[in-house]
Amino acid sequence: MNIQPYIFFESNCAEAMRFYEKALRGKLEMMVTHAEMPDFDAAKFPPGTAERIMHARLVVDGQVLMASDNGSGMPYDGMKGFTVTLTYPDVAEGKRVFDALAEGGQVRMPFGKTFWAEAFGMTVDRFGTPWMVNAGLSDPTSPN
């Protein structure tokens, strides 16, 4: 079984996923707009939906992050109630990723030593996605 985060953006999913592809050194395997769906009928969706991302899939070291733009026509309440957590055995790589995600965002906890890991930090990136980055754990398969 895999647990895969699915993030919803207001209208900047494409920009965010391209940023994550670079920052996380992943591979964007799919990014499809609503207009690219088979039998898309713009009359059945709110105005502006056609250009929004219906589905995106980013693969990073065999792990999957999926996302889309809010296309429901309902107000977008932002991202809340979750954090995407990344764990790296190498502190330098964890720091590189943390710094990339934090650029233009808001650092909630600076990247530094903790009692459970050689380094840990929390940030909300410029797209509103909350991240926690662990690095240098004694057991890299454990989040803490």
PDB file of C-alpha atoms in Angstrom:
ATOM      1  CA  MET A   1       0.000   0.000   0.000  1.00  0.00           C
ATOM      2  CA  ASN A   2       1.074   3.565  -0.686  1.00  0.00           C
ATOM      3  CA  ILE A   3      -0.209   6.769   0.868  1.00  0.00           C
ATOM      4  CA  GLN A   4       0.029   9.571  -1.659  1.00  0.00           C
ATOM      5  CA  PRO A   5      -0.667  13.240  -0.912  1.00  0.00           C
ATOM      6  CA  TYR A   6      -3.071  15.023  -3.266  1.00  0.00           C
ATOM      7  CA  ILE A   7      -2.825  18.807  -3.060  1.00  0.00           C
ATOM      8  CA  PHE A   8      -5.412  21.278  -4.337  1.00  0.00           C
ATOM      9  CA  PHE A   9      -4.381  24.733  -5.520  1.00  0.00           C
ATOM     10  CA  GLU A  10      -6.525  27.753  -6.320  1.00  0.00           C
ATOM     11  CA  SER A  11      -5.214  28.248  -9.859  1.00  0.00           C
ATOM     12  CA  ASN A  12      -1.425  27.865  -9.829  1.00  0.00           C
ATOM     13  CA  CYS A  13      -1.012  24.083  -9.800  1.00  0.00           C
ATOM     14  CA  ALA A  14       1.067  24.031 -13.007  1.00  0.00           C
ATOM     15  CA  GLU A  15       3.551  26.572 -11.652  1.00  0.00           C
ATOM     16  CA  ALA A  16       3.747  24.804  -8.280  1.00  0.00           C
ATOM     17  CA  MET A  17       4.278  21.341  -9.747  1.00  0.00           C
ATOM     18  CA  ARG A  18       7.025  22.573 -12.082  1.00  0.00           C
ATOM     19  CA  PHE A  19       8.672  24.199  -9.061  1.00  0.00           C
ATOM     20  CA  TYR A  20       8.397  20.965  -7.034  1.00  0.00           C
ATOM     21  CA  GLU A  21       9.818  18.981  -9.961  1.00  0.00           C
ATOM     22  CA  LYS A  22      12.946  21.125  -9.819  1.00  0.00           C
ATOM     23  CA  ALA A  23      13.198  21.553  -6.032  1.00  0.00           C
ATOM     24  CA  LEU A  24      12.638  17.863  -5.278  1.00  0.00           C
ATOM     25  CA  ARG A  25      14.542  16.622  -8.357  1.00  0.00           C
ATOM     26  CA  GLY A  26      11.540  14.634  -9.460  1.00  0.00           C
ATOM     27  CA  LYS A  27       9.852  13.863 -12.756  1.00  0.00           C
ATOM     28  CA  LEU A  28       6.533  15.402 -13.694  1.00  0.00           C
ATOM     29  CA  GLU A  29       4.872  12.428 -15.399  1.00  0.00           C
ATOM     30  CA  MET A  30       1.480  13.964 -16.076  1.00  0.00           C
ATOM     31  CA  MET A  31      -0.144  17.373 -16.131  1.00  0.00           C
ATOM     32  CA  VAL A  32      -3.521  17.631 -17.832  1.00  0.00           C
ATOM     33  CA  THR A  33      -5.889  20.600 -18.026  1.00  0.00           C
ATOM     34  CA  HIS A  34      -9.646  20.204 -17.883  1.00  0.00           C
ATOM     35  CA  ALA A  35      -9.801  21.141 -21.596  1.00  0.00           C
ATOM     36  CA  GLU A  36      -7.537  18.149 -22.399  1.00  0.00           C
ATOM     37  CA  MET A  37     -10.005  15.692 -20.849  1.00  0.00           C
ATOM     38  CA  PRO A  38     -11.893  13.520 -23.336  1.00  0.00           C
ATOM     39  CA  ASP A  39     -15.324  14.977 -24.089  1.00  0.00           C
ATOM     40  CA  PHE A  40     -14.696  18.166 -22.073  1.00  0.00           C
ATOM     41  CA  ASP A  41     -17.756  20.422 -22.179  1.00  0.00           C
ATOM     42  CA  ALA A  42     -16.943  23.942 -20.955  1.00  0.00           C
ATOM     43  CA  ALA A  43     -20.663  24.628 -20.456  1.00  0.00           C
ATOM     44  CA  LYS A  44     -20.711  22.107 -17.593  1.00  0.00           C
ATOM     45  CA  PHE A  45     -17.935  23.871 -15.647  1.00  0.00           C
ATOM     46  CA  PRO A  46     -17.452  27.313 -14.107  1.00  0.00           C
ATOM     47  CA  PRO A  47     -15.780  29.928 -16.388  1.00  0.00           C
ATOM     48  CA  GLY A  48     -11.985  29.612 -16.496  1.00  0.00           C
ATOM     49  CA  THR A  49     -11.985  25.909 -15.637  1.00  0.00           C
ATOM     50  CA  ALA A  50     -10.700  24.780 -19.050  1.00  0.00           C
ATOM     51  CA  GLU A  51      -7.180  26.134 -18.434  1.00  0.00           C
ATOM     52  CA  ARG A  52      -6.920  24.824 -14.873  1.00  0.00           C
ATOM     53  CA  ILE A  53      -5.047  21.627 -14.072  1.00  0.00           C
ATOM     54  CA  MET A  54      -7.377  18.662 -13.712  1.00  0.00           C
ATOM     55  CA  HIS A  55      -4.597  16.295 -12.615  1.00  0.00           C
ATOM     56  CA  ALA A  56      -0.829  16.375 -12.136  1.00  0.00           C
ATOM     57  CA  ARG A  57       1.494  13.597 -11.026  1.00  0.00           C
ATOM     58  CA  LEU A  58       5.068  14.100  -9.821  1.00  0.00           C
ATOM     59  CA  VAL A  59       7.320  11.138  -9.027  1.00  0.00           C
ATOM     60  CA  VAL A  60      10.264  11.645  -6.674  1.00  0.00           C
ATOM     61  CA  ASP A  61      12.450   8.642  -5.835  1.00  0.00           C
ATOM     62  CA  GLY A  62       9.536   6.282  -6.464  1.00  0.00           C
ATOM     63  CA  GLN A  63       7.147   8.344  -4.327  1.00  0.00           C
ATOM     64  CA  VAL A  64       4.156  10.159  -5.818  1.00  0.00           C
ATOM     65  CA  LEU A  65       2.785  13.645  -5.196  1.00  0.00           C
ATOM     66  CA  MET A  66      -0.448  14.466  -7.016  1.00  0.00           C
ATOM     67  CA  ALA A  67      -2.276  17.756  -7.385  1.00  0.00           C
ATOM     68  CA  SER A  68      -4.881  19.767  -9.237  1.00  0.00           C
ATOM     69  CA  ASP A  69      -6.438  23.199  -9.349  1.00  0.00           C
ATOM     70  CA  ASN A  70      -9.721  23.878  -7.623  1.00  0.00           C
ATOM     71  CA  GLY A  71     -12.221  23.384 -10.420  1.00  0.00           C
ATOM     72  CA  SER A  72     -15.357  22.957  -8.372  1.00  0.00           C
ATOM     73  CA  GLY A  73     -16.598  26.531  -8.593  1.00  0.00           C
ATOM     74  CA  MET A  74     -16.703  26.581  -4.795  1.00  0.00           C
ATOM     75  CA  PRO A  75     -14.563  29.101  -2.897  1.00  0.00           C
ATOM     76  CA  TYR A  76     -10.986  27.950  -2.288  1.00  0.00           C
ATOM     77  CA  ASP A  77     -10.226  27.871   1.438  1.00  0.00           C
ATOM     78  CA  GLY A  78      -6.485  27.364   1.062  1.00  0.00           C
ATOM     79  CA  MET A  79      -4.439  24.476   2.351  1.00  0.00           C
ATOM     80  CA  LYS A  80      -4.990  23.467   5.943  1.00  0.00           C
ATOM     81  CA  GLY A  81      -5.053  20.452   8.173  1.00  0.00           C
ATOM     82  CA  PHE A  82      -2.034  18.656   6.680  1.00  0.00           C
ATOM     83  CA  THR A  83       1.711  18.887   6.082  1.00  0.00           C
ATOM     84  CA  VAL A  84       3.756  17.102   3.429  1.00  0.00           C
ATOM     85  CA  THR A  85       6.712  15.464   5.170  1.00  0.00           C
ATOM     86  CA  LEU A  86       9.991  14.635   3.447  1.00  0.00           C
ATOM     87  CA  THR A  87      12.743  12.503   4.984  1.00  0.00           C
ATOM     88  CA  TYR A  88      16.322  12.431   3.722  1.00  0.00           C
ATOM     89  CA  PRO A  89      19.195  10.315   5.039  1.00  0.00           C
ATOM     90  CA  ASP A  90      21.628  13.043   3.952  1.00  0.00           C
ATOM     91  CA  VAL A  91      21.511  16.353   5.867  1.00  0.00           C
ATOM     92  CA  ALA A  92      22.981  18.364   2.992  1.00  0.00           C
ATOM     93  CA  GLU A  93      20.245  17.168   0.611  1.00  0.00           C
ATOM     94  CA  GLY A  94      17.578  17.844   3.226  1.00  0.00           C
ATOM     95  CA  LYS A  95      18.927  21.371   3.683  1.00  0.00           C
ATOM     96  CA  ARG A  96      19.000  21.972  -0.080  1.00  0.00           C
ATOM     97  CA  VAL A  97      15.371  20.910  -0.419  1.00  0.00           C
ATOM     98  CA  PHE A  98      14.271  22.884   2.649  1.00  0.00           C
ATOM     99  CA  ASP A  99      15.955  26.039   1.355  1.00  0.00           C
ATOM    100  CA  ALA A 100      14.385  25.603  -2.090  1.00  0.00           C
ATOM    101  CA  LEU A 101      10.899  25.127  -0.630  1.00  0.00           C
ATOM    102  CA  ALA A 102      11.332  28.017   1.806  1.00  0.00           C
ATOM    103  CA  GLU A 103      12.398  30.520  -0.873  1.00  0.00           C
ATOM    104  CA  GLY A 104       9.609  33.073  -1.169  1.00  0.00           C
ATOM    105  CA  GLY A 105       7.590  31.259   1.483  1.00  0.00           C
ATOM    106  CA  GLN A 106       7.372  31.393   5.259  1.00  0.00           C
ATOM    107  CA  VAL A 107       9.739  29.463   7.514  1.00  0.00           C
ATOM    108  CA  ARG A 108       7.816  28.146  10.515  1.00  0.00           C
ATOM    109  CA  MET A 109      10.806  26.417  12.136  1.00  0.00           C
ATOM    110  CA  PRO A 110      14.338  26.980  10.849  1.00  0.00           C
ATOM    111  CA  PHE A 111      16.228  23.940   9.612  1.00  0.00           C
ATOM    112  CA  GLY A 112      18.394  22.725  12.482  1.00  0.00           C
ATOM    113  CA  LYS A 113      19.266  19.976  14.930  1.00  0.00           C
ATOM    114  CA  THR A 114      16.545  18.317  16.982  1.00  0.00           C
ATOM    115  CA  PHE A 115      16.467  15.499  19.489  1.00  0.00           C
ATOM    116  CA  TRP A 116      15.111  13.068  16.850  1.00  0.00           C
ATOM    117  CA  ALA A 117      17.099  14.074  13.769  1.00  0.00           C
ATOM    118  CA  GLU A 118      20.352  15.720  12.779  1.00  0.00           C
ATOM    119  CA  ALA A 119      18.196  18.363  11.096  1.00  0.00           C
ATOM    120  CA  PHE A 120      14.534  19.304  10.798  1.00  0.00           C
ATOM    121  CA  GLY A 121      12.623  22.316   9.561  1.00  0.00           C
ATOM    122  CA  MET A 122       9.102  23.480   8.778  1.00  0.00           C
ATOM    123  CA  THR A 123       8.086  25.878   6.031  1.00  0.00           C
ATOM    124  CA  VAL A 124       5.076  26.926   4.004  1.00  0.00           C
ATOM    125  CA  ASP A 125       6.142  27.453   0.409  1.00  0.00           C
ATOM    126  CA  ARG A 126       5.122  30.368  -1.792  1.00  0.00           C
ATOM    127  CA  PHE A 127       2.180  28.323  -3.097  1.00  0.00           C
ATOM    128  CA  GLY A 128       0.767  27.725   0.387  1.00  0.00           C
ATOM    129  CA  THR A 129       1.855  24.095   0.776  1.00  0.00           C
ATOM    130  CA  PRO A 130       3.113  23.251   4.295  1.00  0.00           C
ATOM    131  CA  TRP A 131       6.267  21.104   4.441  1.00  0.00           C
ATOM    132  CA  MET A 132       8.320  19.382   7.153  1.00  0.00           C
ATOM    133  CA  VAL A 133      11.803  18.211   6.191  1.00  0.00           C
ATOM    134  CA  ASN A 134      13.652  15.619   8.294  1.00  0.00           C
ATOM    135  CA  ALA A 135      17.268  14.755   7.593  1.00  0.00           C
ATOM    136  CA  GLY A 136      19.917  12.522   9.108  1.00  0.00           C
ATOM    137  CA  LEU A 137      17.623  10.241  11.095  1.00  0.00           C
ATOM    138  CA  SER A 138      19.126   7.216  12.740  1.00  0.00           C
ATOM    139  CA  ASP A 139      16.366   5.226  10.959  1.00  0.00           C
ATOM    140  CA  PRO A 140      15.556   7.041   7.671  1.00  0.00           C
ATOM    141  CA  THR A 141      12.381   4.945   7.224  1.00  0.00           C
ATOM    142  CA  SER A 142      10.922   6.462  10.387  1.00  0.00           C
ATOM    143  CA  PRO A 143       9.458  10.000  10.350  1.00  0.00           C
ATOM    144  CA  ASN A 144      10.732  10.551  13.911  1.00  0.00           C
TER     145      ASN A 144
END
